[in-house]
PDB file of C-alpha atoms in Angstrom:
ATOM      1  CA  GLN A   1       2.782   2.044  29.135  1.00  0.00           C
ATOM      2  CA  ALA A   2       4.393  -0.963  27.491  1.00  0.00           C
ATOM      3  CA  GLY A   3       3.432   0.418  24.057  1.00  0.00           C
ATOM      4  CA  GLU A   4       5.041   3.759  24.914  1.00  0.00           C
ATOM      5  CA  ALA A   5       8.257   2.024  26.001  1.00  0.00           C
ATOM      6  CA  ALA A   6       8.278   0.007  22.778  1.00  0.00           C
ATOM      7  CA  GLY A   7       7.792   3.195  20.754  1.00  0.00           C
ATOM      8  CA  GLN A   8      10.676   4.881  22.545  1.00  0.00           C
ATOM      9  CA  SER A   9      12.991   1.923  22.016  1.00  0.00           C
ATOM     10  CA  LEU A  10      12.345   2.009  18.276  1.00  0.00           C
ATOM     11  CA  GLY A  11      13.237   5.679  18.071  1.00  0.00           C
ATOM     12  CA  ILE A  12       9.715   6.632  17.021  1.00  0.00           C
ATOM     13  CA  PRO A  13       8.767  10.149  18.092  1.00  0.00           C
ATOM     14  CA  GLN A  14       6.208  10.262  20.852  1.00  0.00           C
ATOM     15  CA  ALA A  15       3.179  12.505  20.891  1.00  0.00           C
ATOM     16  CA  PRO A  16       4.038  16.108  21.677  1.00  0.00           C
ATOM     17  CA  GLY A  17       2.532  17.552  24.844  1.00  0.00           C
ATOM     18  CA  ALA A  18      -0.088  19.486  22.846  1.00  0.00           C
ATOM     19  CA  VAL A  19      -1.411  16.324  21.177  1.00  0.00           C
ATOM     20  CA  LYS A  20      -3.584  14.084  23.337  1.00  0.00           C
ATOM     21  CA  LEU A  21      -3.836  10.397  22.593  1.00  0.00           C
ATOM     22  CA  ARG A  22      -7.430   9.897  21.683  1.00  0.00           C
ATOM     23  CA  ARG A  23      -9.893   7.202  22.492  1.00  0.00           C
ATOM     24  CA  CYS A  24     -11.518   5.419  19.570  1.00  0.00           C
ATOM     25  CA  GLY A  25     -15.170   6.395  19.294  1.00  0.00           C
ATOM     26  CA  TYR A  26     -16.139   2.908  18.164  1.00  0.00           C
ATOM     27  CA  CYS A  27     -13.923   0.470  20.096  1.00  0.00           C
ATOM     28  CA  LEU A  28     -13.406   2.755  23.110  1.00  0.00           C
ATOM     29  CA  VAL A  29      -9.727   1.777  23.299  1.00  0.00           C
ATOM     30  CA  LYS A  30      -6.910   4.291  23.624  1.00  0.00           C
ATOM     31  CA  GLN A  31      -5.298   4.639  20.215  1.00  0.00           C
ATOM     32  CA  PRO A  32      -1.525   5.055  19.897  1.00  0.00           C
ATOM     33  CA  MET A  33      -0.164   7.415  17.269  1.00  0.00           C
ATOM     34  CA  ARG A  34      -0.595   6.191  13.703  1.00  0.00           C
ATOM     35  CA  ALA A  35      -3.547   3.948  14.657  1.00  0.00           C
ATOM     36  CA  ARG A  36      -6.967   4.327  13.081  1.00  0.00           C
ATOM     37  CA  HIS A  37     -10.342   2.647  13.255  1.00  0.00           C
ATOM     38  CA  CYS A  38     -11.315   1.007   9.967  1.00  0.00           C
ATOM     39  CA  GLN A  39     -14.970   1.515   9.154  1.00  0.00           C
ATOM     40  CA  LEU A  40     -15.081  -1.556   6.893  1.00  0.00           C
ATOM     41  CA  CYS A  41     -13.351  -4.036   9.249  1.00  0.00           C
ATOM     42  CA  GLN A  42     -14.857  -2.512  12.411  1.00  0.00           C
ATOM     43  CA  HIS A  43     -11.632  -2.639  14.450  1.00  0.00           C
ATOM     44  CA  CYS A  44      -8.634  -0.442  15.226  1.00  0.00           C
ATOM     45  CA  VAL A  45      -5.400  -1.033  13.308  1.00  0.00           C
ATOM     46  CA  ARG A  46      -1.930  -0.041  14.549  1.00  0.00           C
ATOM     47  CA  ARG A  47       0.097   1.943  12.006  1.00  0.00           C
ATOM     48  CA  TYR A  48      -2.915   1.932   9.683  1.00  0.00           C
ATOM     49  CA  ASP A  49      -1.975   2.234   6.014  1.00  0.00           C
ATOM     50  CA  HIS A  50      -5.187   1.568   4.106  1.00  0.00           C
ATOM     51  CA  HIS A  51      -8.047  -0.881   3.642  1.00  0.00           C
ATOM     52  CA  CYS A  52      -7.298  -2.980   0.574  1.00  0.00           C
ATOM     53  CA  PRO A  53     -10.272  -4.310  -1.398  1.00  0.00           C
ATOM     54  CA  TRP A  54      -8.020  -6.848  -3.183  1.00  0.00           C
ATOM     55  CA  ILE A  55      -7.205  -8.719   0.022  1.00  0.00           C
ATOM     56  CA  GLU A  56     -10.413  -7.665   1.831  1.00  0.00           C
ATOM     57  CA  ASN A  57      -8.441  -6.574   4.881  1.00  0.00           C
ATOM     58  CA  CYS A  58      -6.644  -3.611   6.379  1.00  0.00           C
ATOM     59  CA  VAL A  59      -2.974  -3.122   5.674  1.00  0.00           C
ATOM     60  CA  GLY A  60      -1.238  -2.110   8.883  1.00  0.00           C
ATOM     61  CA  GLU A  61       1.686  -2.710  11.179  1.00  0.00           C
ATOM     62  CA  ARG A  62       1.683  -6.511  11.083  1.00  0.00           C
ATOM     63  CA  ASN A  63       0.889  -7.247   7.448  1.00  0.00           C
ATOM     64  CA  HIS A  64       2.335  -4.303   5.496  1.00  0.00           C
ATOM     65  CA  PRO A  65       5.561  -6.180   4.507  1.00  0.00           C
ATOM     66  CA  LEU A  66       3.394  -9.113   3.391  1.00  0.00           C
ATOM     67  CA  PHE A  67       1.301  -6.726   1.292  1.00  0.00           C
ATOM     68  CA  ILE A  68       4.474  -5.478  -0.437  1.00  0.00           C
ATOM     69  CA  ALA A  69       5.492  -9.103  -1.085  1.00  0.00           C
ATOM     70  CA  TYR A  70       1.978  -9.758  -2.432  1.00  0.00           C
ATOM     71  CA  LEU A  71       2.335  -6.861  -4.888  1.00  0.00           C
ATOM     72  CA  GLY A  72       5.783  -8.116  -5.932  1.00  0.00           C
ATOM     73  CA  VAL A  73       4.541 -11.658  -6.555  1.00  0.00           C
ATOM     74  CA  GLN A  74       1.504 -10.332  -8.390  1.00  0.00           C
ATOM     75  CA  LEU A  75       3.770  -8.233 -10.620  1.00  0.00           C
ATOM     76  CA  VAL A  76       5.979 -11.241 -11.433  1.00  0.00           C
ATOM     77  CA  VAL A  77       2.943 -13.391 -12.297  1.00  0.00           C
ATOM     78  CA  LEU A  78       1.480 -10.649 -14.508  1.00  0.00           C
ATOM     79  CA  LEU A  79       4.809 -10.189 -16.323  1.00  0.00           C
ATOM     80  CA  TRP A  80       5.018 -13.943 -16.874  1.00  0.00           C
ATOM     81  CA  GLY A  81       1.411 -14.037 -18.126  1.00  0.00           C
ATOM     82  CA  GLY A  82       2.122 -11.127 -20.448  1.00  0.00           C
ATOM     83  CA  HIS A  83       5.162 -12.942 -21.829  1.00  0.00           C
ATOM     84  CA  VAL A  84       3.117 -16.110 -22.422  1.00  0.00           C
ATOM     85  CA  ALA A  85       0.310 -14.174 -24.127  1.00  0.00           C
ATOM     86  CA  TRP A  86       2.755 -12.214 -26.290  1.00  0.00           C
ATOM     87  CA  SER A  87       4.655 -15.336 -27.339  1.00  0.00           C
ATOM     88  CA  GLY A  88       1.381 -16.957 -28.429  1.00  0.00           C
ATOM     89  CA  LEU A  89       0.605 -14.159 -30.848  1.00  0.00           C
ATOM     90  CA  ASP A  90       1.751 -14.719 -34.413  1.00  0.00           C
ATOM     91  CA  PHE A  91       0.987 -11.442 -36.135  1.00  0.00           C
ATOM     92  CA  GLN A  92      -0.521 -11.516 -39.617  1.00  0.00           C
ATOM     93  CA  GLN A  93      -2.588  -8.847 -41.258  1.00  0.00           C
ATOM     94  CA  SER A  94      -5.780 -10.685 -42.010  1.00  0.00           C
ATOM     95  CA  TRP A  95      -9.316 -10.741 -40.693  1.00  0.00           C
ATOM     96  CA  GLU A  96      -9.136 -14.508 -40.140  1.00  0.00           C
ATOM     97  CA  TRP A  97      -6.064 -14.110 -37.921  1.00  0.00           C
ATOM     98  CA  LEU A  98      -7.869 -11.535 -35.774  1.00  0.00           C
ATOM     99  CA  GLN A  99     -10.924 -13.803 -35.378  1.00  0.00           C
ATOM    100  CA  HIS A 100      -8.735 -16.656 -34.126  1.00  0.00           C
ATOM    101  CA  ASN A 101      -6.532 -14.564 -31.833  1.00  0.00           C
ATOM    102  CA  ILE A 102      -8.920 -11.939 -30.449  1.00  0.00           C
ATOM    103  CA  PHE A 103      -9.136 -13.662 -27.036  1.00  0.00           C
ATOM    104  CA  LEU A 104      -5.356 -13.858 -26.739  1.00  0.00           C
ATOM    105  CA  LEU A 105      -4.950 -10.252 -27.874  1.00  0.00           C
ATOM    106  CA  MET A 106      -7.577  -9.002 -25.395  1.00  0.00           C
ATOM    107  CA  SER A 107      -5.938 -11.050 -22.625  1.00  0.00           C
ATOM    108  CA  PHE A 108      -2.588  -9.459 -23.394  1.00  0.00           C
ATOM    109  CA  LEU A 109      -4.071  -5.942 -23.303  1.00  0.00           C
ATOM    110  CA  LEU A 110      -5.825  -6.678 -19.994  1.00  0.00           C
ATOM    111  CA  ILE A 111      -2.576  -8.047 -18.539  1.00  0.00           C
ATOM    112  CA  VAL A 112      -0.761  -4.861 -19.632  1.00  0.00           C
ATOM    113  CA  ILE A 113      -3.363  -2.718 -17.842  1.00  0.00           C
ATOM    114  CA  PHE A 114      -3.180  -4.782 -14.630  1.00  0.00           C
ATOM    115  CA  THR A 115       0.623  -4.831 -14.770  1.00  0.00           C
ATOM    116  CA  THR A 116       0.676  -1.047 -15.020  1.00  0.00           C
ATOM    117  CA  VAL A 117      -1.676  -0.690 -12.030  1.00  0.00           C
ATOM    118  CA  VAL A 118       0.289  -3.145  -9.862  1.00  0.00           C
ATOM    119  CA  LEU A 119       3.618  -1.562 -10.825  1.00  0.00           C
ATOM    120  CA  LEU A 120       2.325   1.909  -9.923  1.00  0.00           C
ATOM    121  CA  LEU A 121       0.976   0.623  -6.586  1.00  0.00           C
ATOM    122  CA  LEU A 122       4.277  -1.073  -5.767  1.00  0.00           C
ATOM    123  CA  VAL A 123       6.361   1.988  -6.666  1.00  0.00           C
ATOM    124  CA  CYS A 124       4.024   4.257  -4.674  1.00  0.00           C
ATOM    125  CA  HIS A 125       4.211   2.030  -1.589  1.00  0.00           C
ATOM    126  CA  LEU A 126       7.999   1.708  -1.831  1.00  0.00           C
ATOM    127  CA  TYR A 127       8.233   5.500  -1.959  1.00  0.00           C
ATOM    128  CA  LEU A 128       5.993   5.845   1.116  1.00  0.00           C
ATOM    129  CA  ILE A 129       8.029   3.183   2.950  1.00  0.00           C
ATOM    130  CA  SER A 130      11.252   5.034   2.125  1.00  0.00           C
ATOM    131  CA  CYS A 131       9.714   8.166   3.714  1.00  0.00           C
ATOM    132  CA  ASN A 132       8.338   6.155   6.693  1.00  0.00           C
ATOM    133  CA  THR A 133       4.808   7.350   6.120  1.00  0.00           C
ATOM    134  CA  THR A 134       1.563   5.517   5.505  1.00  0.00           C
ATOM    135  CA  THR A 135      -0.954   5.979   2.743  1.00  0.00           C
ATOM    136  CA  TRP A 136      -3.443   7.346   5.270  1.00  0.00           C
ATOM    137  CA  GLU A 137      -0.906   9.852   6.641  1.00  0.00           C
ATOM    138  CA  PHE A 138       0.126  10.889   3.128  1.00  0.00           C
ATOM    139  CA  MET A 139      -3.456  11.476   1.988  1.00  0.00           C
ATOM    140  CA  SER A 140      -4.819  13.005   5.217  1.00  0.00           C
ATOM    141  CA  HIS A 141      -1.829  14.777   6.814  1.00  0.00           C
ATOM    142  CA  HIS A 142      -3.817  18.023   7.111  1.00  0.00           C
ATOM    143  CA  ARG A 143      -6.458  16.271   9.283  1.00  0.00           C
ATOM    144  CA  ILE A 144      -4.122  14.257  11.540  1.00  0.00           C
ATOM    145  CA  SER A 145      -3.351  16.128  14.744  1.00  0.00           C
ATOM    146  CA  TYR A 146       0.188  14.805  15.305  1.00  0.00           C
ATOM    147  CA  LEU A 147       1.181  15.738  11.736  1.00  0.00           C
ATOM    148  CA  ARG A 148      -0.729  19.008  11.500  1.00  0.00           C
ATOM    149  CA  HIS A 149       0.920  20.412  14.659  1.00  0.00           C
ATOM    150  CA  SER A 150       4.408  19.043  13.937  1.00  0.00           C
ATOM    151  CA  GLN A 151       7.197  21.418  12.924  1.00  0.00           C
ATOM    152  CA  LEU A 152       8.746  18.658  10.810  1.00  0.00           C
ATOM    153  CA  GLU A 153       7.141  17.638   7.531  1.00  0.00           C
ATOM    154  CA  ASN A 154       7.239  14.003   8.662  1.00  0.00           C
ATOM    155  CA  PRO A 155       8.335  13.399  12.255  1.00  0.00           C
ATOM    156  CA  PHE A 156       8.775   9.660  11.619  1.00  0.00           C
ATOM    157  CA  ASP A 157      11.269   9.972   8.746  1.00  0.00           C
ATOM    158  CA  GLN A 158      14.714   8.713   9.770  1.00  0.00           C
ATOM    159  CA  GLY A 159      16.360   8.692   6.344  1.00  0.00           C
ATOM    160  CA  ILE A 160      15.794   6.377   3.407  1.00  0.00           C
ATOM    161  CA  ILE A 161      18.234   3.639   4.443  1.00  0.00           C
ATOM    162  CA  LEU A 162      17.032   3.408   8.040  1.00  0.00           C
ATOM    163  CA  ASN A 163      13.366   3.603   6.989  1.00  0.00           C
ATOM    164  CA  LEU A 164      13.801   0.720   4.526  1.00  0.00           C
ATOM    165  CA  TRP A 165      15.871  -1.277   7.030  1.00  0.00           C
ATOM    166  CA  ARG A 166      13.263  -0.934   9.793  1.00  0.00           C
ATOM    167  CA  PHE A 167      10.435  -1.832   7.457  1.00  0.00           C
ATOM    168  CA  PHE A 168      11.954  -4.879   5.767  1.00  0.00           C
ATOM    169  CA  CYS A 169      14.249  -6.135   8.507  1.00  0.00           C
TER     170      CYS A 169
END
């Protein structure tokens, strides 16, 4: 009951009458909306987003802002590393130059690939945050009962500004 009161005070839509709150088949606890049992961690996570192999943990209600900060810091470090690798390259068109700089050149190319991946992840998550949806809800909306039976496309969306404010503040 305390969780329901907290959900109502935040302006989060409650489960419609047709949607029953379900009991987790593994933990046997009553799951609130947006919660999911993670098969890898073996526990239920409130406002489950995804299980991240990079941090070996679930991203959910309590650590999602920290995950966004992690991606931001990782992007800054990769950009700095790319700058350092690029500044170390002194381009000359000779076989001897390539033999001496192949490690630095390969490092730069690897940093560019990782930077692209991290940037895409960060942009994707910022988009989902601005819509007040999770990765799990975005990918599996057709299987989630409270989204499948909802007349709204996303019943949790409260506008970009309010979504970002509630997430970051």
